[in-house]
PDB file of C-alpha atoms in Angstrom:
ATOM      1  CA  UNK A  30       0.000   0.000   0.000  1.00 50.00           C
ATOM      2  CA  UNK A  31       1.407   2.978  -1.428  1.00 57.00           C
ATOM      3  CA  UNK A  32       0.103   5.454   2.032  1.00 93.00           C
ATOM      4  CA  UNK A  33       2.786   3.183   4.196  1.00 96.00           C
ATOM      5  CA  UNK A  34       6.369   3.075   4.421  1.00 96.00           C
ATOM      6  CA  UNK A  35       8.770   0.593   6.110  1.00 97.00           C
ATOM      7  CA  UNK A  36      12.301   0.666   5.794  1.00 96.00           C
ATOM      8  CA  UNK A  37      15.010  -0.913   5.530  1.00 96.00           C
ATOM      9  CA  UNK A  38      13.416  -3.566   3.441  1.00 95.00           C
ATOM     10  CA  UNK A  39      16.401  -5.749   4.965  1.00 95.00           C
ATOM     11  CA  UNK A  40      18.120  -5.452   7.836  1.00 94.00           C
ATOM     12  CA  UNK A  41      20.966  -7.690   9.464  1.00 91.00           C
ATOM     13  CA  UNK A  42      21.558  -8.001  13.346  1.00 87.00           C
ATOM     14  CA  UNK A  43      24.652  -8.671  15.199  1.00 88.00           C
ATOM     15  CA  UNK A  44      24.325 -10.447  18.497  1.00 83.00           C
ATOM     16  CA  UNK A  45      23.324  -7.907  22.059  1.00 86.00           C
ATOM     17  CA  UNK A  46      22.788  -5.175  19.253  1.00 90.00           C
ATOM     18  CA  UNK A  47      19.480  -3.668  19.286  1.00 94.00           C
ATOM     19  CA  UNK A  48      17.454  -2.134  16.187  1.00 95.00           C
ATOM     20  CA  UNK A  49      15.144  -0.271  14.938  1.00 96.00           C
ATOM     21  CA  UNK A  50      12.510  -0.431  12.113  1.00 97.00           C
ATOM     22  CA  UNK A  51      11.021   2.275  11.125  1.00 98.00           C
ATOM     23  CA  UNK A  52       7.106   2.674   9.825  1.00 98.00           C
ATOM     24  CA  UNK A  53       5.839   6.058   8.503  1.00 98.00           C
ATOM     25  CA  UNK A  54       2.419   6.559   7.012  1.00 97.00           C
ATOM     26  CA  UNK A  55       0.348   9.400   5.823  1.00 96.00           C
ATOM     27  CA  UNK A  56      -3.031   7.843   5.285  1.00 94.00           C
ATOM     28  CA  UNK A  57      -4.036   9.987   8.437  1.00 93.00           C
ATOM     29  CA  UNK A  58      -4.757   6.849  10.505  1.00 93.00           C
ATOM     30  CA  UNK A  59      -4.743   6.791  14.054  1.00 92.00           C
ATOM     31  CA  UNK A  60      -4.215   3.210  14.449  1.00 93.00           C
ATOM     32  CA  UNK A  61      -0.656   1.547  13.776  1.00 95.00           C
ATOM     33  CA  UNK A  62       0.095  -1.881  13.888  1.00 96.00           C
ATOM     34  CA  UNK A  63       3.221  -4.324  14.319  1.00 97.00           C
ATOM     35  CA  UNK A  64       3.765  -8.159  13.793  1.00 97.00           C
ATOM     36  CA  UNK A  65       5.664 -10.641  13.157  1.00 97.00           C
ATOM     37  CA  UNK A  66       5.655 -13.179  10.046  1.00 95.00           C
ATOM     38  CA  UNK A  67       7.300 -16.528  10.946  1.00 92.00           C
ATOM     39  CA  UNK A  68       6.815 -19.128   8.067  1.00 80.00           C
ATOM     40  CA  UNK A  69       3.606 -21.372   8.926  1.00 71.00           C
ATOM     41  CA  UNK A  70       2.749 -18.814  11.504  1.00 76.00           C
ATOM     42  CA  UNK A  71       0.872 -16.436  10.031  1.00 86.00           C
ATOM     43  CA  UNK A  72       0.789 -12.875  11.448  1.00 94.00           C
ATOM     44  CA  UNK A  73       1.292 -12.202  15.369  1.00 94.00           C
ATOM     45  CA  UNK A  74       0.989  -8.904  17.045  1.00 94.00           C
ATOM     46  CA  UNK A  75       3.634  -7.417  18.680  1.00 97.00           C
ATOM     47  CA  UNK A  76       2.402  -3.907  19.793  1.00 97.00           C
ATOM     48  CA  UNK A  77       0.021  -1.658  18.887  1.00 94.00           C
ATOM     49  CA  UNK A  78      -1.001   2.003  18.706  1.00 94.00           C
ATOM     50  CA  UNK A  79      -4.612   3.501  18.575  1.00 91.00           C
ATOM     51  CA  UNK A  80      -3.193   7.237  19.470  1.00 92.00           C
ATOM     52  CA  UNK A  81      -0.430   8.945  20.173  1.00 95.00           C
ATOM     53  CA  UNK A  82       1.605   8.837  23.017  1.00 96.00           C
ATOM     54  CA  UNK A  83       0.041   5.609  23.684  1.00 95.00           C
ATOM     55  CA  UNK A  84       0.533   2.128  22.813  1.00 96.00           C
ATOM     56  CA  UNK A  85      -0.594  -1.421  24.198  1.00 94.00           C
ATOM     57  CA  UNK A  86       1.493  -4.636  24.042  1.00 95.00           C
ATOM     58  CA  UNK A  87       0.162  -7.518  21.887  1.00 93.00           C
ATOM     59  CA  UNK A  88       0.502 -10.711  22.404  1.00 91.00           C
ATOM     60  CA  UNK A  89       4.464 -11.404  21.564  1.00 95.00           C
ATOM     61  CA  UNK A  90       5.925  -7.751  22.981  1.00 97.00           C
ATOM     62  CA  UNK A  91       8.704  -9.759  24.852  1.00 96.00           C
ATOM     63  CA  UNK A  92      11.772  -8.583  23.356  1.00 96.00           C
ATOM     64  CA  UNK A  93      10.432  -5.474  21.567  1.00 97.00           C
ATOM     65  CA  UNK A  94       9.586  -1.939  22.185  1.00 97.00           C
ATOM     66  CA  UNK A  95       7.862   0.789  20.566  1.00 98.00           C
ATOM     67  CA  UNK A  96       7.191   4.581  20.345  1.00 98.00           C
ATOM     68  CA  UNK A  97       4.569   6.923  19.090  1.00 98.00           C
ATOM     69  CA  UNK A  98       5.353  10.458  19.543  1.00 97.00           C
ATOM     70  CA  UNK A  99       3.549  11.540  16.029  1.00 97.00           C
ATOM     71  CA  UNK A 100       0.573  10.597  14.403  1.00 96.00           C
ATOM     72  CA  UNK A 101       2.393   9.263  11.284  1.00 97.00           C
ATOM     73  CA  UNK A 102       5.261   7.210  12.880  1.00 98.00           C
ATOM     74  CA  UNK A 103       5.664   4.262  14.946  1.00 98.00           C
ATOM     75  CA  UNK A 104       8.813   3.063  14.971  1.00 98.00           C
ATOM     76  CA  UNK A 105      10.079  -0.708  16.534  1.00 98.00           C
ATOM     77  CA  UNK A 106      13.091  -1.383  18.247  1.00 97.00           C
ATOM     78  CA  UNK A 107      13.760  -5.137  18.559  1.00 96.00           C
ATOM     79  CA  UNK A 108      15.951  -5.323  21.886  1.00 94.00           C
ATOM     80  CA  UNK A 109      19.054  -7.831  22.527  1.00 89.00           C
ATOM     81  CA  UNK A 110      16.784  -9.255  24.768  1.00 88.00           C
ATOM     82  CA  UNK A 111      15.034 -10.938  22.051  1.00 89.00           C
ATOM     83  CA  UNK A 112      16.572 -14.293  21.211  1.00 87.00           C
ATOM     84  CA  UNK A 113      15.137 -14.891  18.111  1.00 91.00           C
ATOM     85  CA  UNK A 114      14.782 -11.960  16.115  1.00 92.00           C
ATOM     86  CA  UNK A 115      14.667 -13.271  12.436  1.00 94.00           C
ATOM     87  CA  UNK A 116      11.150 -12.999  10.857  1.00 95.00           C
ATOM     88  CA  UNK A 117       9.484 -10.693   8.045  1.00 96.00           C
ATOM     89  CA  UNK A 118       8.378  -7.964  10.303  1.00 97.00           C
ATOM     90  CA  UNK A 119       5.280  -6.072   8.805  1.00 97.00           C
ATOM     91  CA  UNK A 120       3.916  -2.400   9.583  1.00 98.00           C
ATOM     92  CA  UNK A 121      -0.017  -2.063   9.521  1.00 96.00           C
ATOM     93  CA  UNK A 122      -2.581   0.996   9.709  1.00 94.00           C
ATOM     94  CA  UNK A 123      -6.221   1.898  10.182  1.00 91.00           C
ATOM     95  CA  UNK A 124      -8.677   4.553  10.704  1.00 86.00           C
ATOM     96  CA  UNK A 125      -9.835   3.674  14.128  1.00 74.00           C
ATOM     97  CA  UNK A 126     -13.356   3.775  15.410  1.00 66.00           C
ATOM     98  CA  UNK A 127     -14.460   2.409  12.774  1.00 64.00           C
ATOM     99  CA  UNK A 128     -14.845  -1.398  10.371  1.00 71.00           C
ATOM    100  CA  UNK A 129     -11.856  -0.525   8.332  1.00 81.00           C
ATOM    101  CA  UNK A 130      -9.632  -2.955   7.000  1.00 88.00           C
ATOM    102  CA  UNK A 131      -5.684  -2.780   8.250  1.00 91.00           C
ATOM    103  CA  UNK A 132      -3.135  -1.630   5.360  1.00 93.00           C
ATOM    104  CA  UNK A 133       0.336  -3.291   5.545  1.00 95.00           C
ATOM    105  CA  UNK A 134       3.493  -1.453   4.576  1.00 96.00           C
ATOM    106  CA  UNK A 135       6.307  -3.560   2.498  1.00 95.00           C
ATOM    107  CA  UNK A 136       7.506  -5.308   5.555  1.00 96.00           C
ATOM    108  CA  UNK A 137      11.195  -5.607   7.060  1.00 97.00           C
ATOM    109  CA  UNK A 138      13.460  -8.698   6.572  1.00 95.00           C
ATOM    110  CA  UNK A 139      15.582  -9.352   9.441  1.00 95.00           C
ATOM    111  CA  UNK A 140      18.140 -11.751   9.802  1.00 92.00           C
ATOM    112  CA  UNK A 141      20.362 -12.273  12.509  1.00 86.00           C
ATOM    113  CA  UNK A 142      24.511 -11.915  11.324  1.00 81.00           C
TER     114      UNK A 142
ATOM    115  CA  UNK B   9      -7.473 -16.510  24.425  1.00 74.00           C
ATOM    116  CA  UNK B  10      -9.322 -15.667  21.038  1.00 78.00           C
ATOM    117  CA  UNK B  11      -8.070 -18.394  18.447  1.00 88.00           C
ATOM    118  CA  UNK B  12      -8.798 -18.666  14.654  1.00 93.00           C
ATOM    119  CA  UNK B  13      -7.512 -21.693  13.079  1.00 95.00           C
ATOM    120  CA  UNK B  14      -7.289 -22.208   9.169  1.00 96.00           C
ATOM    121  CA  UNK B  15      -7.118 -25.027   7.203  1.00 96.00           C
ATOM    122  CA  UNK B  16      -6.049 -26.595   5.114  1.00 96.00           C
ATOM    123  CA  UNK B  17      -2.364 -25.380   5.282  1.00 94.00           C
ATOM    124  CA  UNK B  18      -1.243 -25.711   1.876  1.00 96.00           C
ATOM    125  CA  UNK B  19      -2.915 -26.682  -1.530  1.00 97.00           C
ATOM    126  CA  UNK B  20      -1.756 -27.506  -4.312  1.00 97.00           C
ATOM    127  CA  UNK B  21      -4.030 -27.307  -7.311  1.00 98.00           C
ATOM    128  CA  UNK B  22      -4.231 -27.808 -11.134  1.00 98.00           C
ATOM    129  CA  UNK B  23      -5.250 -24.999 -13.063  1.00 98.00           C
ATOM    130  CA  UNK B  24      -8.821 -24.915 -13.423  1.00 98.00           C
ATOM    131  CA  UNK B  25      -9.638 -26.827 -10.466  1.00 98.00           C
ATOM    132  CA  UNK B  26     -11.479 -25.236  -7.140  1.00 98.00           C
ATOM    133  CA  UNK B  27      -9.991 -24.303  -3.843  1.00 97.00           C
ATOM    134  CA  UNK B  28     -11.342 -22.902  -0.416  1.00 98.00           C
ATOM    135  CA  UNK B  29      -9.867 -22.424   2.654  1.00 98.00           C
ATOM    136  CA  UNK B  30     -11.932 -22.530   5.840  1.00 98.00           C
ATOM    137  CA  UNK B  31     -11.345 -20.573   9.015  1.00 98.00           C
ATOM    138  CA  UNK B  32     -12.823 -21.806  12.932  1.00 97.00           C
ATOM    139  CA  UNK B  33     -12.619 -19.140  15.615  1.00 95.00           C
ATOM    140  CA  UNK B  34     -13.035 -20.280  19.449  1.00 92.00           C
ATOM    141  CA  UNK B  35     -15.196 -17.168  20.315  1.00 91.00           C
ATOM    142  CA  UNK B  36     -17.918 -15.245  18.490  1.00 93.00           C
ATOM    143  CA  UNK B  37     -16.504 -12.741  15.780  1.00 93.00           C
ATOM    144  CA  UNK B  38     -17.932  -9.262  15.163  1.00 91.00           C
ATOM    145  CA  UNK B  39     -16.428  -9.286  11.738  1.00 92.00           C
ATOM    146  CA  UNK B  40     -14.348 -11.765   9.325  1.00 95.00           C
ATOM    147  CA  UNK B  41     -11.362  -9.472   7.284  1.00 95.00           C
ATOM    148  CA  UNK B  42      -9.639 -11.706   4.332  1.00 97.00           C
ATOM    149  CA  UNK B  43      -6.642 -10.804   2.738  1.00 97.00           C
ATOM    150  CA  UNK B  44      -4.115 -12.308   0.521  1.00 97.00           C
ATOM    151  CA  UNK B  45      -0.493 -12.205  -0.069  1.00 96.00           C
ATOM    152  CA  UNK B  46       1.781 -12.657  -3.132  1.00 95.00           C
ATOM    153  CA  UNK B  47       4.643 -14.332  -2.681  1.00 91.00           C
ATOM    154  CA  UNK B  48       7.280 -12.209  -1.150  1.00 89.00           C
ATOM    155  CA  UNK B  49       4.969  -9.474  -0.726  1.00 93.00           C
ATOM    156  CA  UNK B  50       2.354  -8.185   2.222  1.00 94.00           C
ATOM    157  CA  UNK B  51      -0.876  -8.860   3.132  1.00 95.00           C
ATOM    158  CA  UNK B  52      -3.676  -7.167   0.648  1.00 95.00           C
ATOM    159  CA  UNK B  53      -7.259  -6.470   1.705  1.00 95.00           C
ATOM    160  CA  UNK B  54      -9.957  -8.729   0.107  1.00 97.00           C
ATOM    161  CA  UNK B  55     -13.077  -8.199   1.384  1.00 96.00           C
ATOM    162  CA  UNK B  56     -14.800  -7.809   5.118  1.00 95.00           C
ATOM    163  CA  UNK B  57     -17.495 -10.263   5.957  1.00 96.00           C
ATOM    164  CA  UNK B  58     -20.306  -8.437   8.715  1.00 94.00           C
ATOM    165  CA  UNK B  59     -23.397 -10.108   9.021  1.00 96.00           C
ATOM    166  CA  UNK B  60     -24.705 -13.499  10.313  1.00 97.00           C
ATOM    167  CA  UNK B  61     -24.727 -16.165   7.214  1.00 97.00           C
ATOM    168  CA  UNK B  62     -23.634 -13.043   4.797  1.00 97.00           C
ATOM    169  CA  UNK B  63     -22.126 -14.053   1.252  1.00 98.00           C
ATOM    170  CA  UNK B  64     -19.912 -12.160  -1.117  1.00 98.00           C
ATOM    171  CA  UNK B  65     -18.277 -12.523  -4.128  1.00 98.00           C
ATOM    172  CA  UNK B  66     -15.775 -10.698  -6.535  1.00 97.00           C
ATOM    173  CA  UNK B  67     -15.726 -12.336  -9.615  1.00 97.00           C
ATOM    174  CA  UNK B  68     -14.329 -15.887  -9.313  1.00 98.00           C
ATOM    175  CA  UNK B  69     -14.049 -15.373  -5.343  1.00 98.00           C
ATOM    176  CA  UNK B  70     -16.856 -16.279  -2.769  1.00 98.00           C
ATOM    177  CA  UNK B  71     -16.945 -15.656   0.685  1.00 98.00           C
ATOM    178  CA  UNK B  72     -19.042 -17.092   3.600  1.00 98.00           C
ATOM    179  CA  UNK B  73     -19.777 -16.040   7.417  1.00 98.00           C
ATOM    180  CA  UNK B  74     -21.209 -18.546   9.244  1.00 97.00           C
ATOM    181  CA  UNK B  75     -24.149 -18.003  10.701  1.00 96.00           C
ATOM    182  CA  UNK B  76     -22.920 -18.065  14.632  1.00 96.00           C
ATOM    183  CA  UNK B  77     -20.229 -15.519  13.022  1.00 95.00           C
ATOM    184  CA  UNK B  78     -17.693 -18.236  14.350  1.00 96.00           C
ATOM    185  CA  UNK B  79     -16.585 -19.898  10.838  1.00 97.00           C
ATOM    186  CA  UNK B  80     -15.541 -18.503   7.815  1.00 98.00           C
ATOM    187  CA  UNK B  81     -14.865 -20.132   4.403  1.00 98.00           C
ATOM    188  CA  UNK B  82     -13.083 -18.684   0.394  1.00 98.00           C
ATOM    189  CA  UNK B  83     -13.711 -20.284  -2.447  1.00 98.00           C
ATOM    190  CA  UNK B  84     -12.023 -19.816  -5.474  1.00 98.00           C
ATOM    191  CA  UNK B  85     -13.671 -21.080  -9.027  1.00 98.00           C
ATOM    192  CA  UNK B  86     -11.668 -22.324 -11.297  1.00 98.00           C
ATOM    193  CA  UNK B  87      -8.217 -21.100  -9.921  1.00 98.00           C
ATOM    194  CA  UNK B  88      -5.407 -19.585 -12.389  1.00 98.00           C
ATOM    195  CA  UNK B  89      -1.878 -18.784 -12.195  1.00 97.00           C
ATOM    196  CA  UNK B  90      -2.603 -15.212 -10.791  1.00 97.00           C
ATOM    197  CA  UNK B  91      -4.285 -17.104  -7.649  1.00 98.00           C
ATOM    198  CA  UNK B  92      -1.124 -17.878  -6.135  1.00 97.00           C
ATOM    199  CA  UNK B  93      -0.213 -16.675  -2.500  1.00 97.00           C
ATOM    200  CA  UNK B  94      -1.708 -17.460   0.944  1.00 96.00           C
ATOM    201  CA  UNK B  95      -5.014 -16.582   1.788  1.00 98.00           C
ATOM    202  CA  UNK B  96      -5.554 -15.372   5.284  1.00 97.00           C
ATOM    203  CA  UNK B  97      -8.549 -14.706   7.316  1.00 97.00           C
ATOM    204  CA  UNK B  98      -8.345 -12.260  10.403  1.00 95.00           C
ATOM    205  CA  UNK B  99     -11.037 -11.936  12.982  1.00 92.00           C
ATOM    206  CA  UNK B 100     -12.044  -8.768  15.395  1.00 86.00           C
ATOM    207  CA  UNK B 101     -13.721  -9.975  17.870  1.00 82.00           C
ATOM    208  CA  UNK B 102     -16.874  -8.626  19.912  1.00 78.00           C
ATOM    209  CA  UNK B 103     -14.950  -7.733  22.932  1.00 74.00           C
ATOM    210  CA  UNK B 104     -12.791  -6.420  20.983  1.00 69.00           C
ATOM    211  CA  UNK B 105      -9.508  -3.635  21.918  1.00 64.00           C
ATOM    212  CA  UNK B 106      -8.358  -1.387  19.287  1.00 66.00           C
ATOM    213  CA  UNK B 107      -9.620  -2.997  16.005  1.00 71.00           C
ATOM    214  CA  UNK B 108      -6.814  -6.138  16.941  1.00 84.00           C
ATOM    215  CA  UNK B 109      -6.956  -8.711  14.179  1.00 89.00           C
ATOM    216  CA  UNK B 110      -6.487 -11.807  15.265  1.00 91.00           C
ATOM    217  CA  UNK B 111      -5.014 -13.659  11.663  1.00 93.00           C
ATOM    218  CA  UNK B 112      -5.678 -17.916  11.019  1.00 94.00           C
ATOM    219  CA  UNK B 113      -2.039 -19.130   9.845  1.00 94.00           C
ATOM    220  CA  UNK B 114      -2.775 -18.692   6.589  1.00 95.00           C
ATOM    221  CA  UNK B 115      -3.861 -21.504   3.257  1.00 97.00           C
ATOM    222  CA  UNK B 116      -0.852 -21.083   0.958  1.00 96.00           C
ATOM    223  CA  UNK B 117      -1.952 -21.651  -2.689  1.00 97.00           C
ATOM    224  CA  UNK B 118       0.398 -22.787  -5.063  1.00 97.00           C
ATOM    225  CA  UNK B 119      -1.716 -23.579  -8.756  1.00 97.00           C
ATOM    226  CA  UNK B 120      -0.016 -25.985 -11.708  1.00 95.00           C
ATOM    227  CA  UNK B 121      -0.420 -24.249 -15.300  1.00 93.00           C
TER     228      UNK B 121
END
């Protein structure tokens, strides 16, 4: 979806070093999104946003932590602290209060070096 | 906690032949989302499913709700090459906290020319 922006598109990790994956959108949403894409796994949410300066674990925010000081960024830092950080990570929107679908971003390809 | 379980997990299909993928939630849904994915790429909106026993379709594409909004089901007529990619469903459900999908593992479609 052209209205979201994740970068890098890949990104390598060396062991205790933290990083940070950035998702920018101007679709004007208030809600942002982030999971995690293991293969056979489908999608998993790791945190989420519904307005700014707030932001609510999901259900695999061990490891991870997040930040949402505007309305059009919410960017994810995955910690040393989480042991297994290679997956497709993917960036996700929507106008809240209200049935709208959730648009992805291109997603982030980590891999650990 | 809210589950939604997919199956099958793969298919593999000659061209021309049908395909659905069926998705089982443990609790009552207040809407069914489907999207699909290409191969490398992220998660595209399909269609939203509201109502008790509602059908859609778009073109060769149905889609079912059950009617305890609970099940979910895609069918594909006649598949082609451009059918390719996994087929996820994503559930909100009626308790629900900040529009949170909660995504099946996905049906991953591969289609023989």
């Amino acid at each position: 979806d052209g209205g979201i922006t994740q970068s890098p598109k890949y990104l390598f990790r060396k062991e205790g070093q933290n990083v940070t994956l950035s998702c920018e959108q101007n679709l004007n949403h208030d809600a942002m999104y982030w999971y995690r894409q293991d293969p056979g796994q489908g999608l998993r949410l790791i945190y989420y946003s519904q307005i700014v300066n707030d932001f609510q674990k999901g259900d695999i925010a061990e490891g991870y932590s997040v930040s949402r000081e505007k309305k059009e960024s919410f960017p994810l830092t995955v910690t040393s602290a989480q042991k297994n950080p290679t997956a497709f990570y993917l960036c996700a929107s929507r106008r809240e209060y209200s049935n709208q679908p959730q648009h992805f971003g291109d997603g982030t390809r980590l891999s650990i070096l | 906690g809210q589950q939604v379980m997919q199956i099958p997990q793969y298919q593999h299909v000659q061209e021309g032949e049908d395909f659905t993928t069926y998705c089982n939630s443990s609790t009552t849904l207040s809407n069914i989302q489907w999207y699909k994915q290409r191969p490398g790429g992220h998660p595209v909106f399909l269609i939203q499913l509201v109502k008790s026993g509602e059908v859609k379709k778009q073109k060769r594409l149905t889609f079912q709700f059950g009617e305890a909004k609970k099940n979910s089901s895609l069918h594909i007529t006649a598949t082609q090459t451009t059918d390719v990619g996994t087929y996820f469903c994503a559930g909100v459900g009626i308790y629900n906290q900040g529009g949170k999908l909660i995504f099946g593992q996905g049906t991953e479609l591969s289609v023989k020319p």
